[in-house]
N, CA and C atoms as an extended XYZ file, in Angstrom:
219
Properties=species:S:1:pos:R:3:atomname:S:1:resname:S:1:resid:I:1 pbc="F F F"
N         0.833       -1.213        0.000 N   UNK     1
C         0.000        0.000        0.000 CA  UNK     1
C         0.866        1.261        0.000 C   UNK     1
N         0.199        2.067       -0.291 N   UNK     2
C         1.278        3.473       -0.504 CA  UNK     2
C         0.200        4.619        0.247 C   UNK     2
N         0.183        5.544        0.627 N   UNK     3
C         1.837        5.184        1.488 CA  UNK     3
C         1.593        3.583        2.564 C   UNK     3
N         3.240        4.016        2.730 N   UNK     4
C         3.698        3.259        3.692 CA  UNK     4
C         3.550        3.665        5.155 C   UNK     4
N         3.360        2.902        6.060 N   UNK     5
C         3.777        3.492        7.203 CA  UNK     5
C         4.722        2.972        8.101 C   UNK     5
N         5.022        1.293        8.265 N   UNK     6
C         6.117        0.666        8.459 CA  UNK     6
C         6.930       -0.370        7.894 C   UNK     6
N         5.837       -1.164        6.889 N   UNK     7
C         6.181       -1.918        6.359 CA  UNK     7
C         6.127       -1.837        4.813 C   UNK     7
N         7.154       -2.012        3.647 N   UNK     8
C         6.816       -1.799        2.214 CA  UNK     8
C         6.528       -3.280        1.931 C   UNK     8
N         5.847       -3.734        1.272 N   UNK     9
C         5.330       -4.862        0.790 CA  UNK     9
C         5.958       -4.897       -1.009 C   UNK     9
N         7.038       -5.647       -1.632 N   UNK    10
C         7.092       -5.940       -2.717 CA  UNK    10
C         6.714       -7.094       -3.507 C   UNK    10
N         5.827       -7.516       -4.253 N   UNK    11
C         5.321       -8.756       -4.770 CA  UNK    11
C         5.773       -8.451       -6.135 C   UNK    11
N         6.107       -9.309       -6.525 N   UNK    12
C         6.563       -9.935       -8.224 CA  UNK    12
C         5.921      -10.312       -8.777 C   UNK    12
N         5.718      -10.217      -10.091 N   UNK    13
C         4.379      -11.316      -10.973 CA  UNK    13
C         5.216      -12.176      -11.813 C   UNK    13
N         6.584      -12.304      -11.793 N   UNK    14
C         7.430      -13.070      -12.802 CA  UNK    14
C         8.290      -13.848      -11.806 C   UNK    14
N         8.686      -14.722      -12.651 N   UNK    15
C         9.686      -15.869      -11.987 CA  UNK    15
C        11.144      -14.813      -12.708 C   UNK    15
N        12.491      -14.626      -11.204 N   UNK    16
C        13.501      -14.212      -11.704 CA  UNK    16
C        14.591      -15.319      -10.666 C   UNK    16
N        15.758      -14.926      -11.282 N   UNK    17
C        16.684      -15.609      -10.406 CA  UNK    17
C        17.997      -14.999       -9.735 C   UNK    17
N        17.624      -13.544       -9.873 N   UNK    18
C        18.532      -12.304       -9.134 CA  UNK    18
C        17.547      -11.316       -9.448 C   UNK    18
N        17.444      -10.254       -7.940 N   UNK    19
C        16.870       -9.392       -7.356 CA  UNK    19
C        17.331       -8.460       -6.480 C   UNK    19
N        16.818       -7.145       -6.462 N   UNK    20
C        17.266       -6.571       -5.387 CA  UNK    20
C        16.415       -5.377       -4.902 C   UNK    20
N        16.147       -4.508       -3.788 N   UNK    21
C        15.382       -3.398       -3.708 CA  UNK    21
C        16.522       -2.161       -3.474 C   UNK    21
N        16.243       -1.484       -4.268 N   UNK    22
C        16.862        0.127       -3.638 CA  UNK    22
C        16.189        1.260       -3.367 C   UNK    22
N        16.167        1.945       -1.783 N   UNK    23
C        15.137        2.806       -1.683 CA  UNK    23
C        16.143        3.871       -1.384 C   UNK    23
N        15.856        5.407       -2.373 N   UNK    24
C        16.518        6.466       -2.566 CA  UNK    24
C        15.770        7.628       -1.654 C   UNK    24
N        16.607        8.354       -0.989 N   UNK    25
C        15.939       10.002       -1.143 CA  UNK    25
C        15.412       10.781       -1.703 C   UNK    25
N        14.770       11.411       -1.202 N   UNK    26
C        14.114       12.573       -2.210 CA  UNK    26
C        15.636       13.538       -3.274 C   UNK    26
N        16.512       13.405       -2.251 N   UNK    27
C        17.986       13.959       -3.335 CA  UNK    27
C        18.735       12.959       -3.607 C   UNK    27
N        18.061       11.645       -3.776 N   UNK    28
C        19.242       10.601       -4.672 CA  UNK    28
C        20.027        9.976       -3.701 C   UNK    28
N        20.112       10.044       -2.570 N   UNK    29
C        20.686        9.266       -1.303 CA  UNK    29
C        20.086        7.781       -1.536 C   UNK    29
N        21.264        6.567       -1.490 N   UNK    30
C        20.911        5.524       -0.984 CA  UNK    30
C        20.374        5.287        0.546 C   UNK    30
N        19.121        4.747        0.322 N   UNK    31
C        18.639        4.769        1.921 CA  UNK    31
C        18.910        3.137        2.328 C   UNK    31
N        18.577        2.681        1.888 N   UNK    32
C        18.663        1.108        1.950 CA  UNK    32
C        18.907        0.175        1.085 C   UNK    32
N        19.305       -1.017        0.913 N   UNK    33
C        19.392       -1.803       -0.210 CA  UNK    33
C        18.986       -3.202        0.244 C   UNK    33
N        18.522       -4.319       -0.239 N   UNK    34
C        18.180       -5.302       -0.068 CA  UNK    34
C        17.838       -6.033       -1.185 C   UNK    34
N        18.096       -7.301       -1.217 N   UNK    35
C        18.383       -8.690       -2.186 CA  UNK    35
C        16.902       -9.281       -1.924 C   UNK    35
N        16.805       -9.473       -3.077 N   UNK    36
C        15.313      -10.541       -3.503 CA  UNK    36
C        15.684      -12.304       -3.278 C   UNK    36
N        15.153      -12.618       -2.634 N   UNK    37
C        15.511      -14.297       -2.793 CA  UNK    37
C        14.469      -14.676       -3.764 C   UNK    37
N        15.634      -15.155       -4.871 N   UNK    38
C        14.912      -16.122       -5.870 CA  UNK    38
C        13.732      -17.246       -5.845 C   UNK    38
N        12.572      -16.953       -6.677 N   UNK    39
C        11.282      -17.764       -5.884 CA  UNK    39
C        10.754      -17.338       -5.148 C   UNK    39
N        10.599      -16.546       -4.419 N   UNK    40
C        10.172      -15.741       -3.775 CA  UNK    40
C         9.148      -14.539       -4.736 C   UNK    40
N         8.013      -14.452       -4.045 N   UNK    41
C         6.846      -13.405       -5.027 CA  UNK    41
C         6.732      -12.584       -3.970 C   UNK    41
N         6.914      -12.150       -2.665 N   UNK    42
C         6.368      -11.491       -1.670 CA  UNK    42
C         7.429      -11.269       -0.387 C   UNK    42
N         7.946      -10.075       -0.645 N   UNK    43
C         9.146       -9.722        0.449 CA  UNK    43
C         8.747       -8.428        1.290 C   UNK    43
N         8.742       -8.624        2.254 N   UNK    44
C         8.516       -7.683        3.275 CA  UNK    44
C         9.619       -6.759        3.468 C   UNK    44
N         9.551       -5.373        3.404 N   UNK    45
C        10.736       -4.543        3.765 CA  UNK    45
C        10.408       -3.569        5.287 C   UNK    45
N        11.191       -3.717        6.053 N   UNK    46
C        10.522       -3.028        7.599 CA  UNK    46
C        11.547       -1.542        7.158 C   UNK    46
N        10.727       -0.328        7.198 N   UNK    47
C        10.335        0.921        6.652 CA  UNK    47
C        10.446        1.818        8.334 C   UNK    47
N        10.097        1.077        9.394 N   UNK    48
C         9.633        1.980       10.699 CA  UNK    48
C        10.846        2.974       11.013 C   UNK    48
N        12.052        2.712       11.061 N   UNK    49
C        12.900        3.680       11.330 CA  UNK    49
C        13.194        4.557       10.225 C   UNK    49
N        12.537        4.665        8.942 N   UNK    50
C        13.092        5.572        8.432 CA  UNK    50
C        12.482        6.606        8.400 C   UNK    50
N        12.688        7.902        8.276 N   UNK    51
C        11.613        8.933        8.448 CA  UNK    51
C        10.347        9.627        7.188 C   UNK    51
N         9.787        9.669        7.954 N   UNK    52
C         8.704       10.203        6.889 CA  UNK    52
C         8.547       11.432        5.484 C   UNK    52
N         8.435       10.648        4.376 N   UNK    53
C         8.996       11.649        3.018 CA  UNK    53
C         8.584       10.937        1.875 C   UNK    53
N         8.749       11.017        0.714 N   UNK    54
C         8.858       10.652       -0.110 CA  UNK    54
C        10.551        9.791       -0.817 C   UNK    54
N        10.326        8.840       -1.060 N   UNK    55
C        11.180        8.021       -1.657 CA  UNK    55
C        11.563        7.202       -2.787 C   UNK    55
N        12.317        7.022       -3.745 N   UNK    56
C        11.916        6.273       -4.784 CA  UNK    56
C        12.472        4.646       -4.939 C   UNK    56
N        11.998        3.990       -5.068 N   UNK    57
C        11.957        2.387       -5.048 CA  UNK    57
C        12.383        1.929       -6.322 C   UNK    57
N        13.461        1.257       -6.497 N   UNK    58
C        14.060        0.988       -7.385 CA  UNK    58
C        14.110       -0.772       -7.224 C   UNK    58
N        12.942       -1.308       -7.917 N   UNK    59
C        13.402       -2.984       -8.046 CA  UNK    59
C        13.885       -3.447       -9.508 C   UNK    59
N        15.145       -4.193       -9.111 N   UNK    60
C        15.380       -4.683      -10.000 CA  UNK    60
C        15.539       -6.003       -9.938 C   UNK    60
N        15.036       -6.907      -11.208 N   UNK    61
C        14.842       -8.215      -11.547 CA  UNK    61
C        15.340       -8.583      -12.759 C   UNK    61
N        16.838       -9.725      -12.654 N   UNK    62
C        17.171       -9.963      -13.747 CA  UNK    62
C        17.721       -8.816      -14.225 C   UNK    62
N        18.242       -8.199      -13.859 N   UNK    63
C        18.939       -6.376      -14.604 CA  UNK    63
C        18.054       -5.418      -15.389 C   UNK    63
N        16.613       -5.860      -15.195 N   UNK    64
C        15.865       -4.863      -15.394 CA  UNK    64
C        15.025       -4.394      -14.131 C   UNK    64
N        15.531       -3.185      -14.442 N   UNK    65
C        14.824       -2.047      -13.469 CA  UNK    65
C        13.486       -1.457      -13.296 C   UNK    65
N        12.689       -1.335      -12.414 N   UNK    66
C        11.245       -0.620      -12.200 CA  UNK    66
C        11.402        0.544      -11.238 C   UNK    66
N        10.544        1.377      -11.553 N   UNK    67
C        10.665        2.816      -10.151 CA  UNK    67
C         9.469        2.857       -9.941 C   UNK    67
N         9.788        3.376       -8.248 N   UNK    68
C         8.075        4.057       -7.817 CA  UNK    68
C         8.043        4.833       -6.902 C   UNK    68
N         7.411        6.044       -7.402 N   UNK    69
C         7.359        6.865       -5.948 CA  UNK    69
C         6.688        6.423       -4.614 C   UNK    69
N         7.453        6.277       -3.292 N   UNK    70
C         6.425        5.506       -2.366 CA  UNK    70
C         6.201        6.912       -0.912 C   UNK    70
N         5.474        7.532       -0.481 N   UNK    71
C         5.561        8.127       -0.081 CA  UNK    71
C         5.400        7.345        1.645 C   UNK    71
N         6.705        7.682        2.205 N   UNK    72
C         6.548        7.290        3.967 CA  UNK    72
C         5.751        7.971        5.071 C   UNK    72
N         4.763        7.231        5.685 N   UNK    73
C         4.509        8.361        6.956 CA  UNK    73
C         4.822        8.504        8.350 C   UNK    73
């Protein structure tokens, strides 16, 4: 759900076999990074300590990339 408030929820609709999440700043700061386990459709990301803003979500699967604005509260 977007926003977020502690937890980001990422689900996949494709089978990949390398993954990863990158969540940026509003100025391009790496905030976090985290690895997809292969087979896996549904990864939980815990969001509570970071502070409330807008962020952009960068998943990538297989070396292709997706973005999304996720706004934190």
């Amino acid at each position: 759900p977007n926003p977020v408030i502690d937890d980001l929820v990422v689900e996949t609709t494709s089978v990949f076999t390398s993954g990863s999440v990158h969540i940026h700043s509003a100025t391009g700061a790496l905030i976090r990074e985290q690895g997809l386990v292969s087979g896996y459709q549904r990864t939980i990301i815990d969001l509570a300590t970071i502070q409330p803003g807008i962020y952009l979500v960068c998943i990538i699967l297989d070396g292709l990339e997706s973005r999304h604005r996720v706004i934190k509260e």
